Amino acid sequence: MSGLPAEVWNMHANPEVLAKVRMPVDQDPQETAEWLESLEAIIKHQGPERAQFLIETLLQTAARAGARLPAGITTPYANTIPVEDQPAFPGNRELERKIKSMVRWNAMAMVLRANKHTNVGGHISTFASAATLYEIGQNHFFKGRSATHPGDVVFYQGHASPGPYARAYLEGRLTETQLNNFRQELQPGGGLSSYPHPWLMPDFWQYPTVSMGLGPIMSIYHARYNRYLRDRGLAKTDDIRVWAFLGDGECDEPESLGCLTLPAREKLDNLTWVINCNLQRLDGPVRGNGKIIQELEGLFRGAGWNVIKVVWGTGWDELLKADYTGALQKRMMEVVDGEYQEYVVKGGGFIREHFFNTPELKAVVEHLSDDEIANLKRGGHDPLKVYAAYKAAVEHKGQPTVILVKTVKGYGIPGDGGEGKNTTHQLKMLAAPIERDPNLSDDEKKAKRLTAALCMFRDRFHLPFTDAQLVDAPFYKPDENSPEMKYLRDRRAALGGPQPSRNNTFTPCKPPERKAFERLYPATIKPRSTTLAWVDLMGGVMKDPNVGKLIVPIVPDEGQTFGMPPLYNAFGIYNSKGQLYNPVDKGTSTEYKESTTGQILQEGINEAGSMASWIAAGTAYSTHSVNTIPFYIYYSMFGFQRIGDLAWAAADARCRGFLMGATAGRTTINGEGLQHEDGHSPLVAMTIPTCRVYDPAWAYELAVIVEEGINAMYVRNEECFYYLTVYNEAYDMPAMPGEEVREGIIRGLYKYKTVAPQGAKQEVQLLGSGVMLNDTLRAQKILAEKYGVASSVYSATSYQQLRRDAIDCERYNRLHPQAPAKDCYAKKVLGGTKGPIIASSDYMRSLPENLGPYLDGRLLALGTDGFGRSETRKNLRRFFEIDAEHIVIASLYALAERGELDKAVVAQAIKDLGVNPEAPAPWTV
Ligand SMILES: Cc1ncc(C[n+]2csc(CCOP(=O)(O)OP(=O)(O)O)c2C)c(N)n1
Ligand SMILES: [Mg+2]
């Protein structure tokens, strides 16, 4: 027998297998055998790398001659690491088994107890399938945070959370009360959040993961950001591994697999993914008619990853060794995942009958009982196989590694909805069959079925409970001095500390100097947009001695649009390879300069990836104790509505930094039309509790907000991030009136200009924000000159901040009815003014209307409700009825409504100002 793997020999010998792998039938077996023997000799004497080189050269030569190359890049359905290469297991298997059983038990008991008297839900089966995957990590690989190491970053599969909680309980990090309050976070003594939520458990969870796909993409960009930090000399990150645990079902999310080429390109060998292939998702099989492991293998290998498959447990080793004909390996390959699931549910006798389905295969398991057949484990439940894979992964250089592990969903869960059943994902209560007894009530039957199931679970995992003790599904914790508890503590101590664990201490930055911001205070000589003002501001702040190096501009292939190329030249674009070519614009002031120490992250057309980078950078204050300050600038329309869930996760992760919604406004971007014109991003941003939303009009407002933001987040340790809209319309930027406007800019509203024509009888308050402040000022002029109406124009920099303050005051007043009532800030600014309030912005009416209920007097909002379209700014503003003329008409109408003006004046104004009252409503067309 040749030393080559059996399946290679048999592949060329067996026409059936050849047909399966879509290879043509061998025309000359003798010649094939000679080639294979040569290959074998090369592997033996010169090693697999030389063999790979020769094969690749042969393939290239064949391709040049017109041969079709193999479509797939998959290997047999077997463990990647041969038994001979399996390392010795360094742990105490018996103690680790005991610990794992305790963790399994407590995780299961936590969900059961939570659901006994409530319907708060939870998941038993996901962690049950992944217990070995996490426990091997906890005992041998996951580094914890210590004085000398910030710890590995582990993205836990969200709905496996009962597992980490159960372990933390054994480690003494969580109390029994907390476990009892799983999913009941408002209980006295505190509860545990359903899933990883740093917002709710800030010293425990590092990153939120449960929205499928977000953990994977965040892990990729986190690993890359660690390289950025290292290369820019901001942190030592070489020793930090990023682990991501994914479900096989989760791999259907575009965010999971959409960015696989980046880590391969960047050679991120600090990244390890473990995909728990239990072949099931929520509803049923992931690929019932196929093989998810093979599909993923091809995909990852094609993207350039190192792939390690852990398919079969140790029990199979002997059987495969005796598989001289390759029949077993062939059978493993031809069975589809749906059939594998049936084997789990139907047991040993069924497997003997249907998997070992030929006399030859039946002979392979002749010596095994049905129970022993059922006990032939999948690789993911075998610590030796999982350990070998993790070790190979962390030692692998030059590529990220994915470990594809086959497991059983609901492993060890007895009874209805247990192991491998389609319903197992949703299981919250155990029930095993009991003998019929007509005298039992339904509740009694339920209790008995539960106890029966718990007994089975106890027996399978050898837990020391009597039957009577099981009634309540008690938690289990052995004596602190027991060998298993000591082992558990020692292993974590050896690895540096507990996992997961989030760093909650914060070291403030020195505040930035005022100089860079003051550059934006004077009036501009030439018209300028707020976007260019931001670029200018960045150019200054990035040179600031206190925070300059910490600024991380991030852009998804839109820098030209935003005028960023001078920053490319001055600060460089980060590229781990430096620049291997001469940029076509070399020597110009806007040179496309790439460098290993570049400061800017150019992410390409990838808003989700950019957002993941922003999250890595915006949480570095905690993860690495480095206060990097990310500014992610993007087309505002491709912001929240495109990556809204990542923005929500960012807030959960206590992310800090700036999101810059550029080319903002539904009428301002000019010409780009329906998909580009953003009339709602501030509204979406407002839905995120930690997001501070600003819509500045003038360059100096932008400077004040950015300075305030840096100080709030990085000096004063406020848990928030900022969303600012910036526009591409150039106009004259006025000088900052004086320091007195600073507070108003930050709090969201200040009086900008009052015009009171002599003898004016009527007065209105005009709120303008962002780019529409210009039309508001034009309206003020028309009102004064044509209609003799006095007005004050206010710059509304943040309706969100105004509303936040207003609801704070309203709530205080409502709950303290006898205390002196508080007035909200907006009311104070507008207090004492007469006349109606008219607001106009480049966003939907509901933005200013948010403030309406908290003001005296009626707020009449104009806005851009409806789809955008390609047109000039002027025509769009008329179409959406937000321009100066419409502001004037709205003001006159509001006065007439109060009886302060004749309605005929309004009708006449509509005519005089050229407005068509019969135009269709913009939100209908
Ligand atoms: C974006 C998103 N969609 C849907 C869900 C609901 N959900 C939670 S778990 C789950 C199934 C997960 O299957 P898989 O990834 O295979 O994990 P397993 O539990 O099998 O390990 C679904 C659909 C979610 N959490 N996030
Ligand atoms: Mg699954």
mmCIF file with all atom_site columns, C-alpha atoms and ligand atoms in Angstrom, residues 126 129 157 159 210-212 247-250 253 276 278 280-282 286 409 425, ligand 1:
data_model
loop_
_atom_site.group_PDB
_atom_site.id
_atom_site.type_symbol
_atom_site.label_atom_id
_atom_site.label_alt_id
_atom_site.label_comp_id
_atom_site.label_asym_id
_atom_site.label_entity_id
_atom_site.label_seq_id
_atom_site.pdbx_PDB_ins_code
_atom_site.Cartn_x
_atom_site.Cartn_y
_atom_site.Cartn_z
_atom_site.occupancy
_atom_site.B_iso_or_equiv
_atom_site.pdbx_formal_charge
_atom_site.auth_seq_id
_atom_site.auth_comp_id
_atom_site.auth_asym_id
_atom_site.auth_atom_id
_atom_site.pdbx_PDB_model_num
ATOM   1  C CA  . THR A 1 126 ? -26.142 26.281 20.788 1.00 0.00 ? 126 THR A CA  1
ATOM   2  C CA  . SER A 1 129 ? -22.922 22.018 20.659 1.00 0.00 ? 129 SER A CA  1
ATOM   3  C CA  . GLN A 1 157 ? -21.401 33.445 19.354 1.00 0.00 ? 157 GLN A CA  1
ATOM   4  C CA  . HIS A 1 159 ? -26.745 32.942 21.702 1.00 0.00 ? 159 HIS A CA  1
ATOM   5  C CA  . VAL A 1 210 ? -25.798 38.435 18.473 1.00 0.00 ? 210 VAL A CA  1
ATOM   6  C CA  . SER A 1 211 ? -26.969 40.207 15.382 1.00 0.00 ? 211 SER A CA  1
ATOM   7  C CA  . MET A 1 212 ? -25.667 37.559 13.009 1.00 0.00 ? 212 MET A CA  1
ATOM   8  C CA  . GLY A 1 247 ? -22.527 29.540 13.563 1.00 0.00 ? 247 GLY A CA  1
ATOM   9  C CA  . ASP A 1 248 ? -22.700 27.732 10.246 1.00 0.00 ? 248 ASP A CA  1
ATOM   10 C CA  . GLY A 1 249 ? -26.117 29.280 9.650  1.00 0.00 ? 249 GLY A CA  1
ATOM   11 C CA  . GLU A 1 250 ? -24.616 32.678 10.399 1.00 0.00 ? 250 GLU A CA  1
ATOM   12 C CA  . GLU A 1 253 ? -25.157 36.627 6.293  1.00 0.00 ? 253 GLU A CA  1
ATOM   13 C CA  . ASN A 1 276 ? -19.411 25.659 14.675 1.00 0.00 ? 276 ASN A CA  1
ATOM   14 C CA  . ASN A 1 278 ? -23.649 21.732 13.763 1.00 0.00 ? 278 ASN A CA  1
ATOM   15 C CA  . GLN A 1 280 ? -28.377 23.369 11.745 1.00 0.00 ? 280 GLN A CA  1
ATOM   16 C CA  . ARG A 1 281 ? -29.661 26.884 11.968 1.00 0.00 ? 281 ARG A CA  1
ATOM   17 C CA  . LEU A 1 282 ? -32.913 27.963 13.635 1.00 0.00 ? 282 LEU A CA  1
ATOM   18 C CA  . VAL A 1 286 ? -28.117 24.712 6.904  1.00 0.00 ? 286 VAL A CA  1
ATOM   19 C CA  . LYS A 1 409 ? -26.665 20.932 17.918 1.00 0.00 ? 409 LYS A CA  1
ATOM   20 C CA  . HIS A 1 425 ? -32.630 25.859 18.692 1.00 0.00 ? 425 HIS A CA  1
HETATM 21 C C1  . LIG B 2 .   ? -29.282 39.254 11.864 1.00 0.00 ? 1   LIG B C1  1
HETATM 22 C C2  . LIG B 2 .   ? -29.974 38.181 12.630 1.00 0.00 ? 1   LIG B C2  1
HETATM 23 N N1  . LIG B 2 .   ? -30.977 37.492 12.057 1.00 0.00 ? 1   LIG B N1  1
HETATM 24 C C3  . LIG B 2 .   ? -31.623 36.541 12.741 1.00 0.00 ? 1   LIG B C3  1
HETATM 25 C C4  . LIG B 2 .   ? -31.297 36.240 14.031 1.00 0.00 ? 1   LIG B C4  1
HETATM 26 C C5  . LIG B 2 .   ? -32.085 35.198 14.810 1.00 0.00 ? 1   LIG B C5  1
HETATM 27 N N2  . LIG B 2 .   ? -31.285 33.989 15.072 1.00 0.00 ? 1   LIG B N2  1
HETATM 28 C C6  . LIG B 2 .   ? -30.643 33.813 16.228 1.00 0.00 ? 1   LIG B C6  1
HETATM 29 S S1  . LIG B 2 .   ? -29.789 32.393 16.258 1.00 0.00 ? 1   LIG B S1  1
HETATM 30 C C7  . LIG B 2 .   ? -30.302 31.957 14.728 1.00 0.00 ? 1   LIG B C7  1
HETATM 31 C C8  . LIG B 2 .   ? -29.847 30.657 14.135 1.00 0.00 ? 1   LIG B C8  1
HETATM 32 C C9  . LIG B 2 .   ? -28.371 30.519 14.225 1.00 0.00 ? 1   LIG B C9  1
HETATM 33 O O1  . LIG B 2 .   ? -27.895 29.402 13.563 1.00 0.00 ? 1   LIG B O1  1
HETATM 34 P P1  . LIG B 2 .   ? -26.360 29.156 13.497 1.00 0.00 ? 1   LIG B P1  1
HETATM 35 O O2  . LIG B 2 .   ? -25.659 30.377 13.053 1.00 0.00 ? 1   LIG B O2  1
HETATM 36 O O3  . LIG B 2 .   ? -26.125 27.952 12.715 1.00 0.00 ? 1   LIG B O3  1
HETATM 37 O O4  . LIG B 2 .   ? -25.955 28.953 15.024 1.00 0.00 ? 1   LIG B O4  1
HETATM 38 P P2  . LIG B 2 .   ? -26.127 27.666 15.940 1.00 0.00 ? 1   LIG B P2  1
HETATM 39 O O5  . LIG B 2 .   ? -27.102 28.027 16.991 1.00 0.00 ? 1   LIG B O5  1
HETATM 40 O O6  . LIG B 2 .   ? -26.602 26.561 15.078 1.00 0.00 ? 1   LIG B O6  1
HETATM 41 O O7  . LIG B 2 .   ? -24.766 27.416 16.481 1.00 0.00 ? 1   LIG B O7  1
HETATM 42 C C10 . LIG B 2 .   ? -31.126 32.935 14.197 1.00 0.00 ? 1   LIG B C10 1
HETATM 43 C C11 . LIG B 2 .   ? -31.768 32.871 12.877 1.00 0.00 ? 1   LIG B C11 1
HETATM 44 C C12 . LIG B 2 .   ? -30.253 36.992 14.608 1.00 0.00 ? 1   LIG B C12 1
HETATM 45 N N3  . LIG B 2 .   ? -29.867 36.806 15.849 1.00 0.00 ? 1   LIG B N3  1
HETATM 46 N N4  . LIG B 2 .   ? -29.599 37.923 13.880 1.00 0.00 ? 1   LIG B N4  1
#
